[in-house]
PDB file of C-alpha atoms in Angstrom:
ATOM      1  CA  MET A 253      69.031 -33.713  39.492  1.00 37.00           C
ATOM      2  CA  LYS A 254      70.460 -30.995  37.153  1.00 36.00           C
ATOM      3  CA  THR A 255      67.048 -29.310  37.299  1.00 37.00           C
ATOM      4  CA  LEU A 256      67.103 -29.492  41.086  1.00 38.00           C
ATOM      5  CA  LEU A 257      70.528 -28.055  41.383  1.00 37.00           C
ATOM      6  CA  THR A 258      70.077 -25.312  38.875  1.00 35.00           C
ATOM      7  CA  ALA A 259      66.577 -24.266  40.184  1.00 36.00           C
ATOM      8  CA  ALA A 260      67.973 -24.316  43.786  1.00 38.00           C
ATOM      9  CA  ALA A 261      70.777 -22.171  42.939  1.00 37.00           C
ATOM     10  CA  VAL A 262      68.762 -19.553  41.131  1.00 34.00           C
ATOM     11  CA  PHE A 263      66.351 -19.723  44.036  1.00 34.00           C
ATOM     12  CA  LEU A 264      68.937 -19.276  46.831  1.00 36.00           C
ATOM     13  CA  SER A 265      70.943 -16.572  44.866  1.00 35.00           C
ATOM     14  CA  ALA A 266      67.659 -14.610  44.534  1.00 35.00           C
ATOM     15  CA  THR A 267      67.033 -14.647  48.399  1.00 34.00           C
ATOM     16  CA  LEU A 268      70.291 -13.918  49.868  1.00 32.00           C
ATOM     17  CA  GLY A 269      70.377 -10.999  52.472  1.00 35.00           C
ATOM     18  CA  THR A 270      66.994 -11.435  53.869  1.00 37.00           C
ATOM     19  CA  SER A 271      66.282 -11.851  57.602  1.00 44.00           C
ATOM     20  CA  ALA A 272      65.542 -14.958  59.069  1.00 52.00           C
ATOM     21  CA  SER A 273      61.801 -14.445  59.540  1.00 50.00           C
ATOM     22  CA  ALA A 274      61.586 -13.436  55.830  1.00 57.00           C
ATOM     23  CA  GLN A 275      63.990 -15.856  54.390  1.00 70.00           C
ATOM     24  CA  ASN A 276      63.102 -18.009  51.536  1.00 90.00           C
ATOM     25  CA  VAL A 277      64.608 -21.466  52.339  1.00 95.00           C
ATOM     26  CA  GLY A 278      64.469 -24.792  50.526  1.00 97.00           C
ATOM     27  CA  ILE A 279      64.018 -28.396  51.888  1.00 98.00           C
ATOM     28  CA  ALA A 280      65.382 -31.195  49.602  1.00 97.00           C
ATOM     29  CA  THR A 281      63.165 -34.149  49.596  1.00 95.00           C
ATOM     30  CA  SER A 282      62.501 -37.366  47.764  1.00 89.00           C
ATOM     31  CA  ASN A 283      60.158 -37.573  44.968  1.00 86.00           C
ATOM     32  CA  PRO A 284      56.332 -37.240  45.502  1.00 88.00           C
ATOM     33  CA  GLY A 285      54.696 -40.484  46.774  1.00 81.00           C
ATOM     34  CA  SER A 286      57.763 -41.153  48.956  1.00 84.00           C
ATOM     35  CA  LEU A 287      57.796 -40.759  52.778  1.00 86.00           C
ATOM     36  CA  PHE A 288      60.399 -38.272  52.578  1.00 91.00           C
ATOM     37  CA  HIS A 289      58.399 -36.056  50.267  1.00 92.00           C
ATOM     38  CA  ASN A 290      55.531 -36.311  52.882  1.00 92.00           C
ATOM     39  CA  ILE A 291      57.862 -35.321  55.652  1.00 95.00           C
ATOM     40  CA  GLY A 292      59.419 -32.653  53.951  1.00 96.00           C
ATOM     41  CA  THR A 293      55.992 -31.070  52.829  1.00 97.00           C
ATOM     42  CA  ALA A 294      54.951 -31.279  56.685  1.00 97.00           C
ATOM     43  CA  VAL A 295      58.087 -29.712  57.859  1.00 98.00           C
ATOM     44  CA  ALA A 296      57.727 -26.891  55.019  1.00 98.00           C
ATOM     45  CA  ASN A 297      54.266 -26.241  56.339  1.00 98.00           C
ATOM     46  CA  ALA A 298      55.337 -25.905  60.064  1.00 98.00           C
ATOM     47  CA  ALA A 299      58.000 -23.363  58.994  1.00 97.00           C
ATOM     48  CA  ASN A 300      55.698 -21.378  56.824  1.00 97.00           C
ATOM     49  CA  ALA A 301      53.431 -21.347  59.706  1.00 96.00           C
ATOM     50  CA  ALA A 302      56.186 -19.677  61.822  1.00 96.00           C
ATOM     51  CA  GLY A 303      57.027 -17.197  59.147  1.00 94.00           C
ATOM     52  CA  LEU A 304      59.725 -18.663  57.178  1.00 95.00           C
ATOM     53  CA  ASN A 305      59.142 -18.839  53.459  1.00 96.00           C
ATOM     54  CA  THR A 306      59.750 -22.444  52.873  1.00 96.00           C
ATOM     55  CA  THR A 307      59.436 -24.546  49.588  1.00 96.00           C
ATOM     56  CA  ILE A 308      60.374 -28.281  48.953  1.00 96.00           C
ATOM     57  CA  GLN A 309      62.739 -29.244  46.317  1.00 95.00           C
ATOM     58  CA  PRO A 310      62.042 -33.083  45.311  1.00 94.00           C
ATOM     59  CA  ALA A 311      64.772 -35.251  43.767  1.00 90.00           C
ATOM     60  CA  THR A 312      64.845 -39.054  43.234  1.00 81.00           C
ATOM     61  CA  SER A 313      66.373 -39.634  46.696  1.00 82.00           C
ATOM     62  CA  PRO A 314      68.904 -38.234  49.296  1.00 87.00           C
ATOM     63  CA  ASN A 315      71.719 -39.812  47.412  1.00 85.00           C
ATOM     64  CA  GLN A 316      71.310 -37.026  45.037  1.00 89.00           C
ATOM     65  CA  PHE A 317      70.725 -34.033  47.115  1.00 94.00           C
ATOM     66  CA  ILE A 318      72.893 -34.710  50.108  1.00 96.00           C
ATOM     67  CA  PRO A 319      76.283 -33.576  48.425  1.00 96.00           C
ATOM     68  CA  PHE A 320      74.415 -30.497  47.214  1.00 96.00           C
ATOM     69  CA  ILE A 321      73.370 -29.580  50.933  1.00 97.00           C
ATOM     70  CA  ASP A 322      76.869 -30.393  51.887  1.00 98.00           C
ATOM     71  CA  GLN A 323      78.037 -27.798  49.329  1.00 97.00           C
ATOM     72  CA  GLY A 324      75.615 -25.314  50.780  1.00 97.00           C
ATOM     73  CA  GLY A 325      73.405 -25.339  47.573  1.00 96.00           C
ATOM     74  CA  ILE A 326      70.302 -25.731  49.529  1.00 96.00           C
ATOM     75  CA  GLU A 327      69.683 -25.135  52.978  1.00 97.00           C
ATOM     76  CA  PHE A 328      67.801 -28.258  54.592  1.00 98.00           C
ATOM     77  CA  GLY A 329      67.081 -31.952  53.676  1.00 98.00           C
ATOM     78  CA  VAL A 330      65.308 -34.713  55.277  1.00 97.00           C
ATOM     79  CA  ALA A 331      66.687 -38.299  55.277  1.00 94.00           C
ATOM     80  CA  ASN A 332      67.306 -41.096  57.749  1.00 92.00           C
ATOM     81  CA  LEU A 333      70.196 -40.752  60.374  1.00 95.00           C
ATOM     82  CA  GLN A 334      72.211 -43.896  59.080  1.00 94.00           C
ATOM     83  CA  GLU A 335      72.213 -42.263  55.555  1.00 93.00           C
ATOM     84  CA  VAL A 336      73.663 -39.055  56.993  1.00 96.00           C
ATOM     85  CA  ASP A 337      76.230 -40.754  58.953  1.00 95.00           C
ATOM     86  CA  TYR A 338      77.652 -42.757  55.888  1.00 95.00           C
ATOM     87  CA  ALA A 339      77.355 -39.332  53.966  1.00 96.00           C
ATOM     88  CA  VAL A 340      79.799 -37.683  56.523  1.00 97.00           C
ATOM     89  CA  THR A 341      82.185 -40.573  56.597  1.00 97.00           C
ATOM     90  CA  GLY A 342      82.122 -41.903  53.198  1.00 97.00           C
ATOM     91  CA  ASP A 343      81.221 -45.553  54.107  1.00 95.00           C
ATOM     92  CA  ALA A 344      79.071 -47.676  52.265  1.00 92.00           C
ATOM     93  CA  TRP A 345      77.833 -46.613  48.777  1.00 91.00           C
ATOM     94  CA  TRP A 346      79.722 -43.303  49.072  1.00 95.00           C
ATOM     95  CA  GLU A 347      82.695 -45.044  48.368  1.00 94.00           C
ATOM     96  CA  GLY A 348      85.109 -42.733  50.395  1.00 96.00           C
ATOM     97  CA  ARG A 349      83.417 -39.636  49.014  1.00 97.00           C
ATOM     98  CA  THR A 350      82.902 -37.664  52.241  1.00 97.00           C
ATOM     99  CA  ASN A 351      80.302 -34.972  52.912  1.00 98.00           C
ATOM    100  CA  PRO A 352      81.923 -33.174  56.101  1.00 98.00           C
ATOM    101  CA  ASN A 353      79.881 -30.193  56.163  1.00 98.00           C
ATOM    102  CA  LEU A 354      76.409 -31.985  57.032  1.00 98.00           C
ATOM    103  CA  ARG A 355      74.996 -30.812  60.479  1.00 98.00           C
ATOM    104  CA  VAL A 356      72.093 -32.415  62.094  1.00 98.00           C
ATOM    105  CA  VAL A 357      69.139 -29.967  62.866  1.00 98.00           C
ATOM    106  CA  ALA A 358      66.713 -32.188  64.739  1.00 98.00           C
ATOM    107  CA  HIS A 359      64.996 -35.715  65.019  1.00 97.00           C
ATOM    108  CA  LEU A 360      61.579 -36.135  63.578  1.00 97.00           C
ATOM    109  CA  MET A 361      59.264 -39.228  64.119  1.00 93.00           C
ATOM    110  CA  PRO A 362      61.096 -42.678  63.515  1.00 93.00           C
ATOM    111  CA  LEU A 363      60.654 -44.241  60.031  1.00 92.00           C
ATOM    112  CA  VAL A 364      58.779 -47.637  60.272  1.00 95.00           C
ATOM    113  CA  GLU A 365      59.259 -49.977  57.381  1.00 96.00           C
ATOM    114  CA  ALA A 366      57.556 -52.908  56.158  1.00 98.00           C
ATOM    115  CA  ILE A 367      57.612 -55.570  53.349  1.00 98.00           C
ATOM    116  CA  PHE A 368      54.338 -55.242  51.594  1.00 98.00           C
ATOM    117  CA  VAL A 369      52.333 -58.235  49.944  1.00 98.00           C
ATOM    118  CA  ARG A 370      48.857 -58.650  48.756  1.00 98.00           C
ATOM    119  CA  ALA A 371      46.511 -59.323  51.769  1.00 98.00           C
ATOM    120  CA  ASP A 372      44.821 -62.443  49.751  1.00 98.00           C
ATOM    121  CA  SER A 373      48.146 -64.112  48.966  1.00 98.00           C
ATOM    122  CA  ASP A 374      49.608 -66.966  50.957  1.00 97.00           C
ATOM    123  CA  ILE A 375      52.785 -64.999  51.942  1.00 98.00           C
ATOM    124  CA  MET A 376      52.268 -64.579  55.553  1.00 98.00           C
ATOM    125  CA  LYS A 377      55.804 -64.065  56.834  1.00 98.00           C
ATOM    126  CA  VAL A 378      59.300 -63.031  55.256  1.00 98.00           C
ATOM    127  CA  SER A 379      60.491 -66.614  54.765  1.00 98.00           C
ATOM    128  CA  ASP A 380      57.483 -67.062  52.618  1.00 98.00           C
ATOM    129  CA  LEU A 381      59.131 -64.814  50.169  1.00 98.00           C
ATOM    130  CA  LYS A 382      61.900 -67.447  49.289  1.00 98.00           C
ATOM    131  CA  GLY A 383      62.049 -68.197  45.568  1.00 98.00           C
ATOM    132  CA  GLN A 384      59.273 -65.472  44.739  1.00 98.00           C
ATOM    133  CA  PRO A 385      60.111 -62.275  42.470  1.00 98.00           C
ATOM    134  CA  MET A 386      60.768 -59.329  44.769  1.00 98.00           C
ATOM    135  CA  THR A 387      61.821 -55.876  44.294  1.00 98.00           C
ATOM    136  CA  ASP A 388      65.807 -55.270  44.275  1.00 98.00           C
ATOM    137  CA  GLY A 389      68.378 -53.256  42.711  1.00 97.00           C
ATOM    138  CA  TYR A 390      67.195 -49.724  43.850  1.00 95.00           C
ATOM    139  CA  THR A 391      69.593 -48.116  41.677  1.00 92.00           C
ATOM    140  CA  ALA A 392      68.770 -44.465  42.443  1.00 88.00           C
ATOM    141  CA  GLN A 393      68.338 -45.212  46.279  1.00 88.00           C
ATOM    142  CA  ASN A 394      71.372 -46.952  47.787  1.00 87.00           C
ATOM    143  CA  THR A 395      69.706 -47.075  51.268  1.00 89.00           C
ATOM    144  CA  ILE A 396      67.098 -49.615  50.243  1.00 94.00           C
ATOM    145  CA  LEU A 397      69.222 -52.625  49.554  1.00 96.00           C
ATOM    146  CA  PRO A 398      70.725 -52.796  53.174  1.00 96.00           C
ATOM    147  CA  GLN A 399      67.336 -52.010  54.739  1.00 95.00           C
ATOM    148  CA  LEU A 400      65.801 -54.957  52.519  1.00 97.00           C
ATOM    149  CA  SER A 401      68.805 -57.050  53.734  1.00 98.00           C
ATOM    150  CA  ALA A 402      68.285 -56.220  57.474  1.00 97.00           C
ATOM    151  CA  PHE A 403      64.443 -57.419  57.173  1.00 97.00           C
ATOM    152  CA  TYR A 404      65.689 -60.624  55.358  1.00 98.00           C
ATOM    153  CA  ALA A 405      68.310 -61.001  58.180  1.00 98.00           C
ATOM    154  CA  THR A 406      65.413 -61.358  60.722  1.00 98.00           C
ATOM    155  CA  ALA A 407      64.413 -64.529  58.863  1.00 98.00           C
ATOM    156  CA  GLY A 408      67.784 -65.733  58.365  1.00 98.00           C
ATOM    157  CA  MET A 409      67.720 -65.034  54.646  1.00 98.00           C
ATOM    158  CA  THR A 410      69.642 -63.059  52.275  1.00 98.00           C
ATOM    159  CA  ARG A 411      68.691 -61.210  49.066  1.00 98.00           C
ATOM    160  CA  ASP A 412      69.893 -64.195  47.099  1.00 98.00           C
ATOM    161  CA  ASP A 413      66.895 -66.161  48.332  1.00 98.00           C
ATOM    162  CA  VAL A 414      64.367 -64.566  46.187  1.00 98.00           C
ATOM    163  CA  GLN A 415      63.819 -63.656  42.397  1.00 98.00           C
ATOM    164  CA  LYS A 416      65.674 -60.057  42.244  1.00 98.00           C
ATOM    165  CA  ILE A 417      63.455 -57.839  39.888  1.00 98.00           C
ATOM    166  CA  SER A 418      65.389 -54.521  39.668  1.00 98.00           C
ATOM    167  CA  VAL A 419      63.854 -51.236  40.137  1.00 97.00           C
ATOM    168  CA  ALA A 420      65.051 -47.720  40.486  1.00 94.00           C
ATOM    169  CA  SER A 421      63.478 -46.562  43.796  1.00 92.00           C
ATOM    170  CA  VAL A 422      60.878 -47.551  46.163  1.00 93.00           C
ATOM    171  CA  VAL A 423      58.105 -45.652  44.317  1.00 92.00           C
ATOM    172  CA  ALA A 424      59.117 -47.814  41.049  1.00 95.00           C
ATOM    173  CA  GLY A 425      59.123 -50.814  43.211  1.00 97.00           C
ATOM    174  CA  ALA A 426      55.662 -50.090  44.269  1.00 97.00           C
ATOM    175  CA  ASP A 427      54.391 -49.564  40.646  1.00 98.00           C
ATOM    176  CA  ALA A 428      56.247 -52.877  39.695  1.00 98.00           C
ATOM    177  CA  PHE A 429      54.230 -54.607  42.521  1.00 98.00           C
ATOM    178  CA  MET A 430      50.821 -53.073  41.388  1.00 98.00           C
ATOM    179  CA  ALA A 431      51.788 -54.374  37.740  1.00 98.00           C
ATOM    180  CA  GLY A 432      52.079 -57.930  39.027  1.00 98.00           C
ATOM    181  CA  ASP A 433      55.875 -58.031  38.381  1.00 98.00           C
ATOM    182  CA  THR A 434      56.561 -58.809  41.967  1.00 98.00           C
ATOM    183  CA  VAL A 435      54.839 -60.206  44.981  1.00 98.00           C
ATOM    184  CA  GLY A 436      55.983 -57.718  47.257  1.00 98.00           C
ATOM    185  CA  PHE A 437      57.903 -54.391  48.005  1.00 98.00           C
ATOM    186  CA  ILE A 438      59.498 -52.581  50.722  1.00 98.00           C
ATOM    187  CA  PHE A 439      58.195 -49.031  51.746  1.00 96.00           C
ATOM    188  CA  ALA A 440      57.811 -47.028  54.891  1.00 93.00           C
ATOM    189  CA  HIS A 441      54.569 -46.963  56.720  1.00 94.00           C
ATOM    190  CA  GLY A 442      52.491 -43.910  56.253  1.00 89.00           C
ATOM    191  CA  ALA A 443      53.602 -43.078  52.531  1.00 88.00           C
ATOM    192  CA  GLY A 444      50.991 -42.259  49.997  1.00 87.00           C
ATOM    193  CA  LYS A 445      52.279 -44.770  47.508  1.00 94.00           C
ATOM    194  CA  VAL A 446      51.495 -47.526  50.064  1.00 96.00           C
ATOM    195  CA  ARG A 447      47.904 -46.200  50.174  1.00 95.00           C
ATOM    196  CA  GLU A 448      47.744 -46.171  46.461  1.00 96.00           C
ATOM    197  CA  ALA A 449      48.866 -49.729  46.151  1.00 98.00           C
ATOM    198  CA  ASP A 450      46.639 -50.947  48.995  1.00 98.00           C
ATOM    199  CA  ALA A 451      43.519 -49.522  46.966  1.00 98.00           C
ATOM    200  CA  ALA A 452      45.014 -50.757  43.753  1.00 98.00           C
ATOM    201  CA  VAL A 453      45.292 -54.506  44.766  1.00 98.00           C
ATOM    202  CA  GLY A 454      42.260 -54.750  47.005  1.00 98.00           C
ATOM    203  CA  GLY A 455      44.206 -54.808  50.319  1.00 98.00           C
ATOM    204  CA  LEU A 456      47.843 -55.207  51.554  1.00 98.00           C
ATOM    205  CA  ARG A 457      49.563 -57.372  54.362  1.00 98.00           C
ATOM    206  CA  ALA A 458      52.454 -55.550  55.892  1.00 98.00           C
ATOM    207  CA  LEU A 459      54.947 -58.189  56.855  1.00 98.00           C
ATOM    208  CA  GLY A 460      56.874 -57.475  59.977  1.00 97.00           C
ATOM    209  CA  VAL A 461      60.217 -59.095  61.125  1.00 98.00           C
ATOM    210  CA  GLU A 462      60.140 -62.858  61.391  1.00 97.00           C
ATOM    211  CA  ASP A 463      62.125 -62.647  64.629  1.00 98.00           C
ATOM    212  CA  ASP A 464      61.940 -59.943  67.014  1.00 97.00           C
ATOM    213  CA  GLY A 465      64.697 -61.147  69.552  1.00 98.00           C
ATOM    214  CA  ASP A 466      68.077 -59.707  70.248  1.00 98.00           C
ATOM    215  CA  ALA A 467      70.059 -61.879  67.995  1.00 98.00           C
ATOM    216  CA  ALA A 468      67.568 -61.134  65.081  1.00 98.00           C
ATOM    217  CA  LEU A 469      68.100 -57.223  65.894  1.00 98.00           C
ATOM    218  CA  ALA A 470      71.960 -57.848  65.826  1.00 98.00           C
ATOM    219  CA  ALA A 471      71.613 -59.516  62.525  1.00 98.00           C
ATOM    220  CA  ALA A 472      69.580 -56.511  61.069  1.00 97.00           C
ATOM    221  CA  ARG A 473      72.054 -53.909  62.498  1.00 96.00           C
ATOM    222  CA  GLU A 474      74.800 -55.956  60.643  1.00 97.00           C
ATOM    223  CA  HIS A 475      73.192 -54.202  57.551  1.00 96.00           C
ATOM    224  CA  TRP A 476      71.492 -51.116  59.126  1.00 95.00           C
ATOM    225  CA  PRO A 477      73.335 -49.879  62.395  1.00 94.00           C
ATOM    226  CA  THR A 478      70.643 -47.639  63.493  1.00 93.00           C
ATOM    227  CA  ALA A 479      67.903 -50.038  63.384  1.00 95.00           C
ATOM    228  CA  PHE A 480      65.657 -50.939  66.233  1.00 95.00           C
ATOM    229  CA  PHE A 481      62.218 -52.898  66.510  1.00 97.00           C
ATOM    230  CA  THR A 482      58.900 -51.154  67.265  1.00 96.00           C
ATOM    231  CA  THR A 483      55.410 -52.401  67.282  1.00 97.00           C
ATOM    232  CA  LEU A 484      52.351 -51.139  65.557  1.00 96.00           C
ATOM    233  CA  PRO A 485      48.876 -51.829  66.596  1.00 97.00           C
ATOM    234  CA  ALA A 486      46.471 -53.676  64.272  1.00 98.00           C
ATOM    235  CA  GLY A 487      44.566 -51.207  61.818  1.00 97.00           C
ATOM    236  CA  SER A 488      46.816 -48.315  62.732  1.00 94.00           C
ATOM    237  CA  MET A 489      48.364 -48.305  58.986  1.00 94.00           C
ATOM    238  CA  PRO A 490      47.350 -50.087  55.799  1.00 97.00           C
ATOM    239  CA  GLY A 491      48.406 -53.501  55.685  1.00 98.00           C
ATOM    240  CA  VAL A 492      48.650 -53.930  59.556  1.00 98.00           C
ATOM    241  CA  LEU A 493      46.259 -56.588  59.928  1.00 98.00           C
ATOM    242  CA  GLU A 494      47.476 -57.478  63.575  1.00 97.00           C
ATOM    243  CA  ASP A 495      49.834 -56.022  66.405  1.00 98.00           C
ATOM    244  CA  THR A 496      53.083 -56.512  64.291  1.00 98.00           C
ATOM    245  CA  VAL A 497      56.818 -55.756  65.082  1.00 98.00           C
ATOM    246  CA  TYR A 498      58.513 -53.668  62.443  1.00 98.00           C
ATOM    247  CA  ILE A 499      62.113 -52.394  61.546  1.00 97.00           C
ATOM    248  CA  ALA A 500      62.346 -48.762  62.568  1.00 96.00           C
ATOM    249  CA  PHE A 501      65.107 -45.980  62.373  1.00 93.00           C
ATOM    250  CA  PRO A 502      65.667 -42.524  63.320  1.00 94.00           C
ATOM    251  CA  GLN A 503      65.041 -39.756  60.723  1.00 94.00           C
ATOM    252  CA  VAL A 504      66.398 -36.260  60.869  1.00 97.00           C
ATOM    253  CA  ILE A 505      66.179 -32.865  59.342  1.00 98.00           C
ATOM    254  CA  PHE A 506      69.682 -31.722  58.315  1.00 98.00           C
ATOM    255  CA  THR A 507      71.527 -28.743  56.950  1.00 98.00           C
ATOM    256  CA  HIS A 508      75.119 -27.660  56.418  1.00 98.00           C
ATOM    257  CA  ALA A 509      77.681 -25.979  58.332  1.00 98.00           C
ATOM    258  CA  GLY A 510      77.618 -22.791  56.599  1.00 97.00           C
ATOM    259  CA  ALA A 511      73.585 -22.226  57.102  1.00 98.00           C
ATOM    260  CA  SER A 512      72.754 -19.063  58.894  1.00 97.00           C
ATOM    261  CA  ASP A 513      72.462 -19.661  62.695  1.00 98.00           C
ATOM    262  CA  ASP A 514      69.277 -17.566  62.823  1.00 97.00           C
ATOM    263  CA  VAL A 515      67.520 -19.511  59.936  1.00 97.00           C
ATOM    264  CA  VAL A 516      68.436 -22.832  61.441  1.00 98.00           C
ATOM    265  CA  TYR A 517      67.364 -21.754  64.837  1.00 98.00           C
ATOM    266  CA  ALA A 518      63.930 -20.415  63.319  1.00 97.00           C
ATOM    267  CA  MET A 519      63.428 -23.776  61.557  1.00 98.00           C
ATOM    268  CA  THR A 520      64.157 -25.725  64.829  1.00 98.00           C
ATOM    269  CA  LYS A 521      61.865 -23.552  66.730  1.00 98.00           C
ATOM    270  CA  ALA A 522      59.226 -23.847  64.111  1.00 98.00           C
ATOM    271  CA  ILE A 523      59.321 -27.750  64.305  1.00 98.00           C
ATOM    272  CA  HIS A 524      59.215 -27.791  67.861  1.00 98.00           C
ATOM    273  CA  GLU A 525      56.213 -25.490  68.019  1.00 98.00           C
ATOM    274  CA  ASN A 526      54.098 -26.529  65.164  1.00 98.00           C
ATOM    275  CA  ALA A 527      53.711 -30.360  65.710  1.00 97.00           C
ATOM    276  CA  GLN A 528      49.920 -30.061  65.042  1.00 98.00           C
ATOM    277  CA  VAL A 529      50.516 -28.389  61.733  1.00 98.00           C
ATOM    278  CA  MET A 530      52.800 -31.489  60.770  1.00 98.00           C
ATOM    279  CA  ILE A 531      50.179 -33.878  62.027  1.00 97.00           C
ATOM    280  CA  ASP A 532      47.618 -32.107  59.917  1.00 97.00           C
ATOM    281  CA  THR A 533      49.848 -32.296  56.758  1.00 96.00           C
ATOM    282  CA  PHE A 534      50.823 -35.984  57.338  1.00 93.00           C
ATOM    283  CA  PRO A 535      49.099 -37.712  60.117  1.00 91.00           C
ATOM    284  CA  PRO A 536      52.231 -40.099  60.960  1.00 90.00           C
ATOM    285  CA  PHE A 537      53.540 -37.242  62.482  1.00 94.00           C
ATOM    286  CA  ARG A 538      51.497 -38.127  65.665  1.00 92.00           C
ATOM    287  CA  ALA A 539      54.557 -40.057  66.376  1.00 92.00           C
ATOM    288  CA  PHE A 540      56.785 -37.224  66.665  1.00 96.00           C
ATOM    289  CA  LYS A 541      57.697 -35.884  69.928  1.00 95.00           C
ATOM    290  CA  PRO A 542      59.029 -32.385  70.449  1.00 97.00           C
ATOM    291  CA  ALA A 543      60.755 -33.497  73.646  1.00 96.00           C
ATOM    292  CA  ASP A 544      62.882 -35.930  71.643  1.00 95.00           C
ATOM    293  CA  MET A 545      64.147 -33.531  68.883  1.00 97.00           C
ATOM    294  CA  LYS A 546      67.581 -33.578  70.446  1.00 97.00           C
ATOM    295  CA  GLY A 547      68.175 -37.272  69.989  1.00 94.00           C
ATOM    296  CA  GLU A 548      71.466 -39.232  69.333  1.00 88.00           C
ATOM    297  CA  GLN A 549      73.271 -36.939  66.765  1.00 82.00           C
ATOM    298  CA  GLY A 550      75.272 -39.849  65.106  1.00 86.00           C
ATOM    299  CA  VAL A 551      78.311 -38.926  63.355  1.00 93.00           C
ATOM    300  CA  ALA A 552      77.387 -35.360  62.308  1.00 91.00           C
ATOM    301  CA  GLU A 553      77.372 -32.660  64.742  1.00 95.00           C
ATOM    302  CA  TYR A 554      74.306 -30.535  65.504  1.00 97.00           C
ATOM    303  CA  HIS A 555      74.104 -27.068  63.920  1.00 98.00           C
ATOM    304  CA  PRO A 556      74.957 -24.135  66.355  1.00 98.00           C
ATOM    305  CA  GLY A 557      71.481 -22.588  65.447  1.00 98.00           C
ATOM    306  CA  ALA A 558      69.626 -25.989  66.587  1.00 98.00           C
ATOM    307  CA  LEU A 559      71.777 -26.214  69.784  1.00 98.00           C
ATOM    308  CA  ARG A 560      70.813 -22.442  70.649  1.00 98.00           C
ATOM    309  CA  PHE A 561      67.289 -23.305  70.359  1.00 98.00           C
ATOM    310  CA  PHE A 562      67.671 -26.584  72.336  1.00 98.00           C
ATOM    311  CA  GLU A 563      69.416 -24.606  75.112  1.00 97.00           C
ATOM    312  CA  GLU A 564      66.517 -22.283  75.271  1.00 97.00           C
ATOM    313  CA  ALA A 565      63.920 -24.973  75.239  1.00 97.00           C
ATOM    314  CA  GLY A 566      65.558 -27.091  77.766  1.00 97.00           C
ATOM    315  CA  LEU A 567      66.127 -29.905  75.502  1.00 95.00           C
ATOM    316  CA  ASN A 568      69.361 -31.369  76.754  1.00 78.00           C
TER     317      ASN A 568
END
């Protein structure tokens, strides 16, 4: 992370004073192989197509780069909305440390998550994981344990019902699975690492929620309040062997209160007008709907530059 902070600080100091159309801006993402790295790359390509000179700055997870964005060290980041909410309020793993300067720019496509196991295993549903070695810990990605707990809750389980194999991140979890250390791992649909694991083990099965009723959703939301259920059709993603209900939640691009209104306006406009560029970069962006960019903002306010574009585009 020190490398990210230093590089971004030098990068930003070298680009102050340029116009919005020529502004060099950074987007903080998770590390390569992760969903948010793919998303950040797609957004950067959309921005570049619109004339913003945009680069991505990878870190292990949003846990690391959110405070840097809050302090104005880099312009943008991509994360899920619940993560931004917790960062603003200082709840959960932030342990009272608030990030009050965060501002939402726009909703992107929803993140849809699964627990992946080998297709040739006898694990057919979440409750079959009881007593089995499963990825856990996620010491560098605090968001993952509550998301994992939300999944287990749909089967009336907790993390104590499995053998916990500690990993640092979702990418490390997928590696542990491919090495045979665990029977499964949690990851977002569409990520490159999932495709790598699918090829490495000869096929995956993507476990969905065990119960998709209202009570199960309420149990999941005890762990991840913005969660909702969504269905993916058979064959739409690696491991989706039949129509299956998964946990999903909103993901956003966000910035800080001191970011230039013109730059944020330009980024918002670029995302709205370049959906095809993002789809070409990362096909799961097919789920992105420009008309839904001004979704529920959660705890953080929208940045004025984004609101200016939404008003112009009639997104109210």
